[in-house]
Coordinates of C-alpha atoms and ligand atoms in Angstrom, one line a residue:
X1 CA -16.9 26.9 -15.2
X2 CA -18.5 27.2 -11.5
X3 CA -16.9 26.0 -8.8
X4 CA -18.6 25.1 -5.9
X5 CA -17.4 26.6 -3.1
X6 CA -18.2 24.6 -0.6
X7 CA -15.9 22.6 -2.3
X8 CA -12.9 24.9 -0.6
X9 CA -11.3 24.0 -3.9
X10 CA -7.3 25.1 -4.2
X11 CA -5.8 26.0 -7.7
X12 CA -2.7 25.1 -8.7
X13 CA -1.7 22.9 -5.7
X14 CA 1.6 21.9 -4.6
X15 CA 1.2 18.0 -3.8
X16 CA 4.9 17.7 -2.2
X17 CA 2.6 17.0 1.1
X18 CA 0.4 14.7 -0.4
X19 CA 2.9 11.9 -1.6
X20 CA 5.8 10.1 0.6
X21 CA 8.3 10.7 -1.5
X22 CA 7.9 14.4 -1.4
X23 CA 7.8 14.4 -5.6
X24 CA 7.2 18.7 -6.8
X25 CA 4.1 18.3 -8.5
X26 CA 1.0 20.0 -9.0
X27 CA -2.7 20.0 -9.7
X28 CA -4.7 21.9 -11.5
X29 CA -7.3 21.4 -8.2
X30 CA -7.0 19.8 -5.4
X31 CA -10.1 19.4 -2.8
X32 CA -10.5 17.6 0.6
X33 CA -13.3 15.9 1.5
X34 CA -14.4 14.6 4.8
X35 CA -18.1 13.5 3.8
X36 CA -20.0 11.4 1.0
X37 CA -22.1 14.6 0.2
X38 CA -18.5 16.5 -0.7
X39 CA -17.2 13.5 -2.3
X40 CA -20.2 13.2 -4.9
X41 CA -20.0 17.0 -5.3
X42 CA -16.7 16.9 -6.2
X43 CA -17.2 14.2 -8.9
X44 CA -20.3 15.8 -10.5
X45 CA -17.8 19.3 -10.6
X46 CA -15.4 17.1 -12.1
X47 CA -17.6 15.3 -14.6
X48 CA -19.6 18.6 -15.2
X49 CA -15.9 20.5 -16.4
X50 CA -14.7 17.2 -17.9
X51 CA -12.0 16.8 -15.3
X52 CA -9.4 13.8 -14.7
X53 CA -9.6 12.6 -11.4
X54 CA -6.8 11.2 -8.8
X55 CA -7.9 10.2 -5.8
X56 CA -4.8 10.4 -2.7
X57 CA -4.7 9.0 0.7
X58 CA -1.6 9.5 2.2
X59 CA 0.0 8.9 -1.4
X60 CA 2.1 6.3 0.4
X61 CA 2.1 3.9 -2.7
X62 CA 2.1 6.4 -5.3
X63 CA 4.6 8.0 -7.8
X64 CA 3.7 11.0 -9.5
X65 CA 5.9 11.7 -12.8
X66 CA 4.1 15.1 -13.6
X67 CA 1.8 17.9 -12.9
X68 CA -1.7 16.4 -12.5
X69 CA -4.1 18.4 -15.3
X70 CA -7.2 17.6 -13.1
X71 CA -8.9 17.5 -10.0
X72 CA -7.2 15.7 -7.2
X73 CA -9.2 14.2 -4.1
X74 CA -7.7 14.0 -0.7
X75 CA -9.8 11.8 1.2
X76 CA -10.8 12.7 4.3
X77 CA -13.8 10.6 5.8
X78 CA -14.1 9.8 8.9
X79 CA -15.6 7.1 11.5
X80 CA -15.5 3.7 13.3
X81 CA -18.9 2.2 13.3
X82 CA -19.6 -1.3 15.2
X83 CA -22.0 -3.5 12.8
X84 CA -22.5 -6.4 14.7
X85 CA -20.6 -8.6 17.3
X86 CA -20.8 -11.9 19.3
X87 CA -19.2 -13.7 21.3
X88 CA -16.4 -14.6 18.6
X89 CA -15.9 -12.3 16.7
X90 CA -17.0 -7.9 15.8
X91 CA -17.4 -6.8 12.6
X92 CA -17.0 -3.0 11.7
X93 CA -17.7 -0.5 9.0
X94 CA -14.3 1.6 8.9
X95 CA -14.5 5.0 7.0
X96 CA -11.3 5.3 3.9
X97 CA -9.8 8.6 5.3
X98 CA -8.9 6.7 8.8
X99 CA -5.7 6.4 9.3
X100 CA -4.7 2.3 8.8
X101 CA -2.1 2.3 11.8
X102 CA -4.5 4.0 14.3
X103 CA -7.0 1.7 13.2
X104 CA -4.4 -1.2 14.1
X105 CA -3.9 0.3 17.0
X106 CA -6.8 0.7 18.4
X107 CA -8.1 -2.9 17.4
X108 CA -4.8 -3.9 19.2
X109 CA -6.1 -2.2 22.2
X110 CA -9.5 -3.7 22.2
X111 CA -8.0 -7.4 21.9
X112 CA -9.3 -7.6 18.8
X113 CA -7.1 -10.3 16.5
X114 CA -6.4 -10.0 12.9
X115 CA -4.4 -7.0 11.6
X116 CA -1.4 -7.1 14.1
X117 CA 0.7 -8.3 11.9
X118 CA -0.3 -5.0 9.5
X119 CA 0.8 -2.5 12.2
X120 CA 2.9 0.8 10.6
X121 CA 1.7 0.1 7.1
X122 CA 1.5 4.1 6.3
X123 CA -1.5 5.4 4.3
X124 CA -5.2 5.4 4.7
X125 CA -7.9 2.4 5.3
X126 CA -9.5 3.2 2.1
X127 CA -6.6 2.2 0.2
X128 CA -5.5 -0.4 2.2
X129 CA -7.9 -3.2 -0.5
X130 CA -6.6 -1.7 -3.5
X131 CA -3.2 -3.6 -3.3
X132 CA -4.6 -6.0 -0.5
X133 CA -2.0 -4.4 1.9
X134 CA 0.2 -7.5 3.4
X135 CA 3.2 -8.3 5.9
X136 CA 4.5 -10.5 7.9
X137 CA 2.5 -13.3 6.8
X138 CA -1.3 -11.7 6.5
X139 CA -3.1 -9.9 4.1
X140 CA -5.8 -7.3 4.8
X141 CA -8.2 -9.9 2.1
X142 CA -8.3 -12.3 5.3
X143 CA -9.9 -9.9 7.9
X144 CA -12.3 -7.5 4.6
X145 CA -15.9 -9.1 4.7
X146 CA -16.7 -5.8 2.2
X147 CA -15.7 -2.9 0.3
X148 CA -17.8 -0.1 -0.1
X149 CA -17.2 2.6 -2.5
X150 CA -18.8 5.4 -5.5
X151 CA -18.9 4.7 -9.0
X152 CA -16.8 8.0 -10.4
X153 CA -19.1 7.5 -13.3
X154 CA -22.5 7.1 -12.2
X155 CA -22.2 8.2 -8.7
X156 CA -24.2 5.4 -7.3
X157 CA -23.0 4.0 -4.1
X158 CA -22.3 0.1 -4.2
X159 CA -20.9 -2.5 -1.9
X160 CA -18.3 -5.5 -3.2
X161 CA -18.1 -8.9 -1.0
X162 CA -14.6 -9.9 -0.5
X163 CA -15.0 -12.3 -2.9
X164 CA -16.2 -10.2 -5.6
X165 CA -12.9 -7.7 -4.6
X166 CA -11.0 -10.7 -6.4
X167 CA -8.0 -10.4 -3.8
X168 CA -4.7 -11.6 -5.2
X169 CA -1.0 -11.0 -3.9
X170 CA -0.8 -7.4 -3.8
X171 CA -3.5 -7.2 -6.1
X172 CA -7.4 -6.6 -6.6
X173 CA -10.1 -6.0 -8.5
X174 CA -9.7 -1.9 -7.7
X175 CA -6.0 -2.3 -9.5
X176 CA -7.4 -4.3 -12.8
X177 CA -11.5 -4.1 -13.7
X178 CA -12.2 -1.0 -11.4
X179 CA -8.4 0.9 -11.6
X180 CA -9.3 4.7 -11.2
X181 CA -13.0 4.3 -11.3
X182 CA -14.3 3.9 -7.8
X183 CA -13.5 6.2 -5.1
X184 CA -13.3 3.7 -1.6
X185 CA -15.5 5.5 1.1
X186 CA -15.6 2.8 3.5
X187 CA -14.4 -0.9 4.6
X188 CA -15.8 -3.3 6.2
X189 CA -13.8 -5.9 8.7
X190 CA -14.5 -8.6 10.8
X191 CA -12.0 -9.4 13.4
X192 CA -11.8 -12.4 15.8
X193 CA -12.5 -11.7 19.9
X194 CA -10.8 -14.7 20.9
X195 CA -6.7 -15.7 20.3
X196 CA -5.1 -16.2 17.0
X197 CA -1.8 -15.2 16.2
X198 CA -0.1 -15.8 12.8
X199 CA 3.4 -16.3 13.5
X200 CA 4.7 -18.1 10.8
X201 CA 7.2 -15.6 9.7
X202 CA 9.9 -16.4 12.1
X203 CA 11.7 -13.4 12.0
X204 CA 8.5 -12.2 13.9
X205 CA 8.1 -15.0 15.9
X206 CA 11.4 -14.6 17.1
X207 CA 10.8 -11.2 18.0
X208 CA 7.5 -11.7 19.9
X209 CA 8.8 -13.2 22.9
X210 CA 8.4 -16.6 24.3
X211 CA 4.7 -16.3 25.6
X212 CA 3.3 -14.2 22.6
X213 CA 0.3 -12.1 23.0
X214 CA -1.7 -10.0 20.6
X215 CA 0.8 -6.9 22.6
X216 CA 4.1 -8.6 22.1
X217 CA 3.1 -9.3 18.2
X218 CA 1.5 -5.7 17.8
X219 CA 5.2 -4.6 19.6
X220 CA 7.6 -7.0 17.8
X221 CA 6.0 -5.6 13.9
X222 CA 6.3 -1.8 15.3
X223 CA 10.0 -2.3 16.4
X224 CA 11.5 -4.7 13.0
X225 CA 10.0 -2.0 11.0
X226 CA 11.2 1.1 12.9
X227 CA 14.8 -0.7 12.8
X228 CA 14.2 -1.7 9.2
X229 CA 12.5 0.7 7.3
X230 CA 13.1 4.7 6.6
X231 CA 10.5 6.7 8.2
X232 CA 8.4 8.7 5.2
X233 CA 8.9 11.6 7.4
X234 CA 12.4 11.7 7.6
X235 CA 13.4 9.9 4.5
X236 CA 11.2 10.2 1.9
X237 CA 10.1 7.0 0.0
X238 CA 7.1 4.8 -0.9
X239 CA 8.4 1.1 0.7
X240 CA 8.9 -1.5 -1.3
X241 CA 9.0 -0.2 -5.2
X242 CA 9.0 -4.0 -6.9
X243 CA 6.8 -6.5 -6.0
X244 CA 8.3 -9.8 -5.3
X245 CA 8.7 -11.7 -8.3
X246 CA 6.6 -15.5 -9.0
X247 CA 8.3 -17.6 -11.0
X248 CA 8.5 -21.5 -11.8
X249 CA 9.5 -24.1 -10.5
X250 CA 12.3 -24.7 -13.2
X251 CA 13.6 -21.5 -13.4
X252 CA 13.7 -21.1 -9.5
X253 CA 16.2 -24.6 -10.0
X254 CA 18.0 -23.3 -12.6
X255 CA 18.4 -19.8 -10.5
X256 CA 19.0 -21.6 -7.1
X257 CA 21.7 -24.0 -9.0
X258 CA 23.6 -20.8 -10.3
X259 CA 22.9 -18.7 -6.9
X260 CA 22.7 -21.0 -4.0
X261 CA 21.8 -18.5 -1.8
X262 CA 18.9 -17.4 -3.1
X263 CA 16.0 -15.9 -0.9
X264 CA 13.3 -17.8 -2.6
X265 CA 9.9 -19.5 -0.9
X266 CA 7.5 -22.4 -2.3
X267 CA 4.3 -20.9 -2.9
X268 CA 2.4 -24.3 -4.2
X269 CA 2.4 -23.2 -8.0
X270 CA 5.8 -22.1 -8.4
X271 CA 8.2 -19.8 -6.0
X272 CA 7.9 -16.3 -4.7
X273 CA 11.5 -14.5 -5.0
X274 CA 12.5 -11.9 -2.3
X275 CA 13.1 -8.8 -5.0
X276 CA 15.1 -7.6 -2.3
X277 CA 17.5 -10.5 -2.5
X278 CA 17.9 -9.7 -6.2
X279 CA 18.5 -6.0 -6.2
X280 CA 21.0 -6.7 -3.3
X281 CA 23.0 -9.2 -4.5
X282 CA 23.5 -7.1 -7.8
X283 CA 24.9 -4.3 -6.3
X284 CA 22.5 -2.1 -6.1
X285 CA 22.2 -1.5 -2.6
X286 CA 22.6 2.6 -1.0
X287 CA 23.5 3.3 -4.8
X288 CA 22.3 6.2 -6.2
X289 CA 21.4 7.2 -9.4
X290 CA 20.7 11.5 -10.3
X291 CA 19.8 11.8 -6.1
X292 CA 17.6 9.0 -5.9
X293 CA 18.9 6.0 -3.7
X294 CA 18.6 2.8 -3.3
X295 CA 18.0 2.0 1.1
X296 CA 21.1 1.0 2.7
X297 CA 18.9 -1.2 4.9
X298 CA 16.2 -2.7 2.4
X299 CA 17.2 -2.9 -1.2
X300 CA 13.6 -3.0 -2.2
X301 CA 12.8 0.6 -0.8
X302 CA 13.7 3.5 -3.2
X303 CA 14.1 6.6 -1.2
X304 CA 14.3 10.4 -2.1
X305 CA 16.1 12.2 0.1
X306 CA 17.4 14.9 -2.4
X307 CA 13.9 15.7 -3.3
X308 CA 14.2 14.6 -7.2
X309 CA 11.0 14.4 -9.6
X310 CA 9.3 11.7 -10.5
X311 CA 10.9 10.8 -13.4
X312 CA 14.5 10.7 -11.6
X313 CA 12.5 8.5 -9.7
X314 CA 11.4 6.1 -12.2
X315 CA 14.7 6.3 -14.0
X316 CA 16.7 4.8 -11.4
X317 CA 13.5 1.6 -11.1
X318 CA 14.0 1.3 -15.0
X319 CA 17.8 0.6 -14.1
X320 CA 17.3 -1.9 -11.6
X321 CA 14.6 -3.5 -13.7
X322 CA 16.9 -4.0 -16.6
X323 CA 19.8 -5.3 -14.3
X324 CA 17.6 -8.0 -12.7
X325 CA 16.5 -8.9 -16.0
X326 CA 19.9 -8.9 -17.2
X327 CA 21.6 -10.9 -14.4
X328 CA 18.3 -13.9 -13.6
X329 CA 15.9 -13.3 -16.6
X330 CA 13.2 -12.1 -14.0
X331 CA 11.2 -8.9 -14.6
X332 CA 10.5 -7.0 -11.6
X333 CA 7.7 -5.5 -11.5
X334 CA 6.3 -2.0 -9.9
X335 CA 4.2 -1.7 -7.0
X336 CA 3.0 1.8 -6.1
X337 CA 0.9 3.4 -9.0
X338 CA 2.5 5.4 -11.3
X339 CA 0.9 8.9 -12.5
Ligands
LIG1 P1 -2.2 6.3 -1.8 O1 -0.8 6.2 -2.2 O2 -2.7 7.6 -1.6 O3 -3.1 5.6 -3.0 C1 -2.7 4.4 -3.6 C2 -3.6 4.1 -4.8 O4 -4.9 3.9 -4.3 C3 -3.6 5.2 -5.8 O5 -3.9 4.7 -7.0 C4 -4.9 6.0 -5.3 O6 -5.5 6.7 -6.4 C5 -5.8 4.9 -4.9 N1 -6.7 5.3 -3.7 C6 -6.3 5.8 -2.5 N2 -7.4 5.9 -1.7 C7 -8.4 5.6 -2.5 C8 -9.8 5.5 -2.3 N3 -10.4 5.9 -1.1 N4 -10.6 5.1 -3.3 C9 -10.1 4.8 -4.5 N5 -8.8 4.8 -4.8 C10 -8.0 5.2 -3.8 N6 2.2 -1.9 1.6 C11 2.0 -3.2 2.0 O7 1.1 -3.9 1.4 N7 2.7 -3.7 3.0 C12 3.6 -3.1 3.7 O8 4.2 -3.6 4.6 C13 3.9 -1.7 3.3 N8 4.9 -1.0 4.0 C14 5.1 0.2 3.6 C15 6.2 0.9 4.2 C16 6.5 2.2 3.9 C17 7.6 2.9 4.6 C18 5.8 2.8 2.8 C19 6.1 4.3 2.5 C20 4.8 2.2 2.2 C21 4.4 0.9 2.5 N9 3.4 0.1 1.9 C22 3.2 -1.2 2.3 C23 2.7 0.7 0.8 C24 1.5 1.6 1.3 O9 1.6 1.9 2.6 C25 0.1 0.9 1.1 O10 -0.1 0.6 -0.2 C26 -1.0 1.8 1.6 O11 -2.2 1.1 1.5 C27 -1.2 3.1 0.7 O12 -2.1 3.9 1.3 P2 -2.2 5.5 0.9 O13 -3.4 6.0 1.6 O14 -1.0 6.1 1.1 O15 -2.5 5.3 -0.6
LIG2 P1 11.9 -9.6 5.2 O1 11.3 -10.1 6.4 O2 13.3 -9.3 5.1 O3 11.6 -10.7 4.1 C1 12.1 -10.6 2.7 C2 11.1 -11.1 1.8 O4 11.0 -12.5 2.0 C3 9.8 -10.5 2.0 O5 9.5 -9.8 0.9 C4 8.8 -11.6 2.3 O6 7.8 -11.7 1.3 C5 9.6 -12.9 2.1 N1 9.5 -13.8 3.3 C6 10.2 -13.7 4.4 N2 9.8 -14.8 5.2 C7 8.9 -15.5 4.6 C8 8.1 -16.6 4.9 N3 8.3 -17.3 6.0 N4 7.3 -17.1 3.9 C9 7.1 -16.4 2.8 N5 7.8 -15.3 2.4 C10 8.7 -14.8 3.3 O7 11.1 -8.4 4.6 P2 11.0 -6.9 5.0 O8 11.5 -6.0 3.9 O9 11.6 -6.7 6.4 O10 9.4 -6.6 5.2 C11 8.7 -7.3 6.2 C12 7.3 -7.5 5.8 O11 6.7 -6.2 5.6 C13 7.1 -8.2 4.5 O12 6.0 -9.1 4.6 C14 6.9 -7.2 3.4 O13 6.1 -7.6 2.4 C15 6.2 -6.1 4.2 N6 6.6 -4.7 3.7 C16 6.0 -4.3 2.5 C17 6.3 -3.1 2.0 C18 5.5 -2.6 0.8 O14 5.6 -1.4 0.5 N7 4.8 -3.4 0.1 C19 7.2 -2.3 2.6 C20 7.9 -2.8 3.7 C21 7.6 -4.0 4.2 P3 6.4 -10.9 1.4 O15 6.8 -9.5 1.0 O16 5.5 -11.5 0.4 O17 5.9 -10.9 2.8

């Protein structure tokens, strides 16, 4: 087999650096790429020696169970590029291996409105459609005019409208239709000149002061999350592990009727469920199962402080699942990707 070598590929990789919860695995390659040239190279090596592919960002939503018998992509592409802009509004072509915080950042610092409320999400811009990142209220699909991205199978470069990305609640058209066959090289946003602020979490309105400015929201998000959340540098962990549960109307009455307190919101079909709620309330909270815990702070974050595999990993999300199921006859599902 010939491997290119501008390719810098690395055999036998350790990927403890390439996913937040530090998991030991390996791959059989592993190459970086910081341009659309090296990124079609590396498919065609991997197509030509009839490798599996797995493409990483920061591997910030991802849980890898075993070695990886293929070639793994670290995406590395680079580049802010204004498209258009008015009076109202800019629109921008962001390359996937930005980071998605510095991009918040600096948006934030050129008063540009719209992704505020998405500050300290870890990982990479290119993966920031695949789950149609979301907090506080907003989701990346209100702010993505276009993804662009490589077919892994035919190479050729196409562009998706937001509409055709088929954005859903954590969800999109690169999770169901496209899963694992494009590789994201670029996005493209459009983000409002003049004031909007979405505010209606009140937790963060609370937070962002009585006068609240696209600053004091940008601030307010940075600080609940520093207090809430475990750093993936210092406690290893991939956020939330379930995503929040929808369920119907009657259940959520016959649920609310047997726990009033329920954490539960109206979302016009039915109710959303705070999974967190749920996994605290059955007493799962800084438990631990075989090294893996369950964050003292946040019920929904798994973290991995011990270092344990993958499969520690999943075992102790298999127990919770089969609680929650157990206690309210929900079924939690999983939110980072699971290799
Ligand atoms: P990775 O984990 O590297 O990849 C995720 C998936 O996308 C994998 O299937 C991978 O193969 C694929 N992929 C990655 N890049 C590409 C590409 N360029 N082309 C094609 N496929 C690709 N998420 C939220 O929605 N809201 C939050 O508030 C939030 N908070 C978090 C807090 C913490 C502490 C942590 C650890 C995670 C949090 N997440 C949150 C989850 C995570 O940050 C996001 O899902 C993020 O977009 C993942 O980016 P990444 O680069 O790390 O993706
Ligand atoms: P939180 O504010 O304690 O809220 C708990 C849950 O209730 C959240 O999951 C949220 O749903 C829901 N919620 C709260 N207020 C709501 C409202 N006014 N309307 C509708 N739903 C409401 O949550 P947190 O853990 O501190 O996280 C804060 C935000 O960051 C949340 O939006 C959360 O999704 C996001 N986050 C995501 C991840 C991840 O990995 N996906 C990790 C950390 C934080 P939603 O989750 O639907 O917003």
């Amino acid at each position: 087999m010939h491997i290119p070598a501008e390719l810098a590929i690395q055999a036998d990789a350790d990927l403890k650096e390439y996913n937040t919860l530090g998991v030991p695995s390996r791959a059989r390659y592993l190459t970086t790429v910081d341009s659309t040239a090296l990124l079609t190279q590396a498919l065609r090596f991997a197509q030509e020696a009839k490798l599996a592919v797995l493409v990483l960002g920061q591997g910030s939503n991802t849980v890898l169970t075993r070695d990886f018998d293929g070639l793994v992509i670290h995406n590395q592409l680079r580049g802010v590029e204004v498209l258009a802009e008015t009076a109202s509004h800019i629109e921008l072509r962001v390359a996937a291996g930005e980071n998605w915080h510095q991009f918040v950042t600096r948006a934030v610092n050129q008063q540009w409105f719209g992704v505020e409320n998405l500050a300290l999400i870890p990982g990479l811009v290119g993966a920031a459609p695949i789950q149609n990142i979301g907090a506080y209220g907003a989701e990346v699909k209100d702010v993505i005019t276009a993804v662009e991205y490589l077919d892994r199978t035919t190479l050729a470069t196409q562009t998706l409208s937001n509409d055709a990305c088929q954005f859903a609640y954590r969800d999109s058209i690169f999770k169901n239709a496209l899963c694992d066959a494009t590789v994201i090289t670029a996005v493209q946003f459009r983000l409002n000149k003049r004031a909007t602020l979405n505010l209606g979490y009140p937790a963060l309105a609370d937070e962002a002061g009585e006068q609240p400015s696209l600053a004091s929201v940008y601030d307010a998000v940075c600080r609940i999350r520093t207090q809430k959340l475990p750093d993936p540098a210092e406690i290893p962990n991939a956020g939330s592990f379930f995503k929040n549960p929808l369920v119907t109307a009657e259940h959520h009455q016959r649920l609310k009727s047997q726990f009033p307190g329920l954490v539960s919101f109206a979302t016009g079909e039915g109710y959303k469920l705070a999974a967190g709620w749920l996994i605290d309330q059955a007493g799962w909270k800084d438990k631990e199962v075989a090294g893996v815990r369950v964050h003292q702070q946040q019920a929904l974050v798994v973290i991995n402080p011990a270092i344990r595999s993958g499969a520690d990993v999943m075992a102790l999300a298999a127990a919770i699942q089969q609680d929650i199921a157990r206690i309210y006859n929900v079924q939690l599902e999983v939110e980072p990707r699971i290799y």
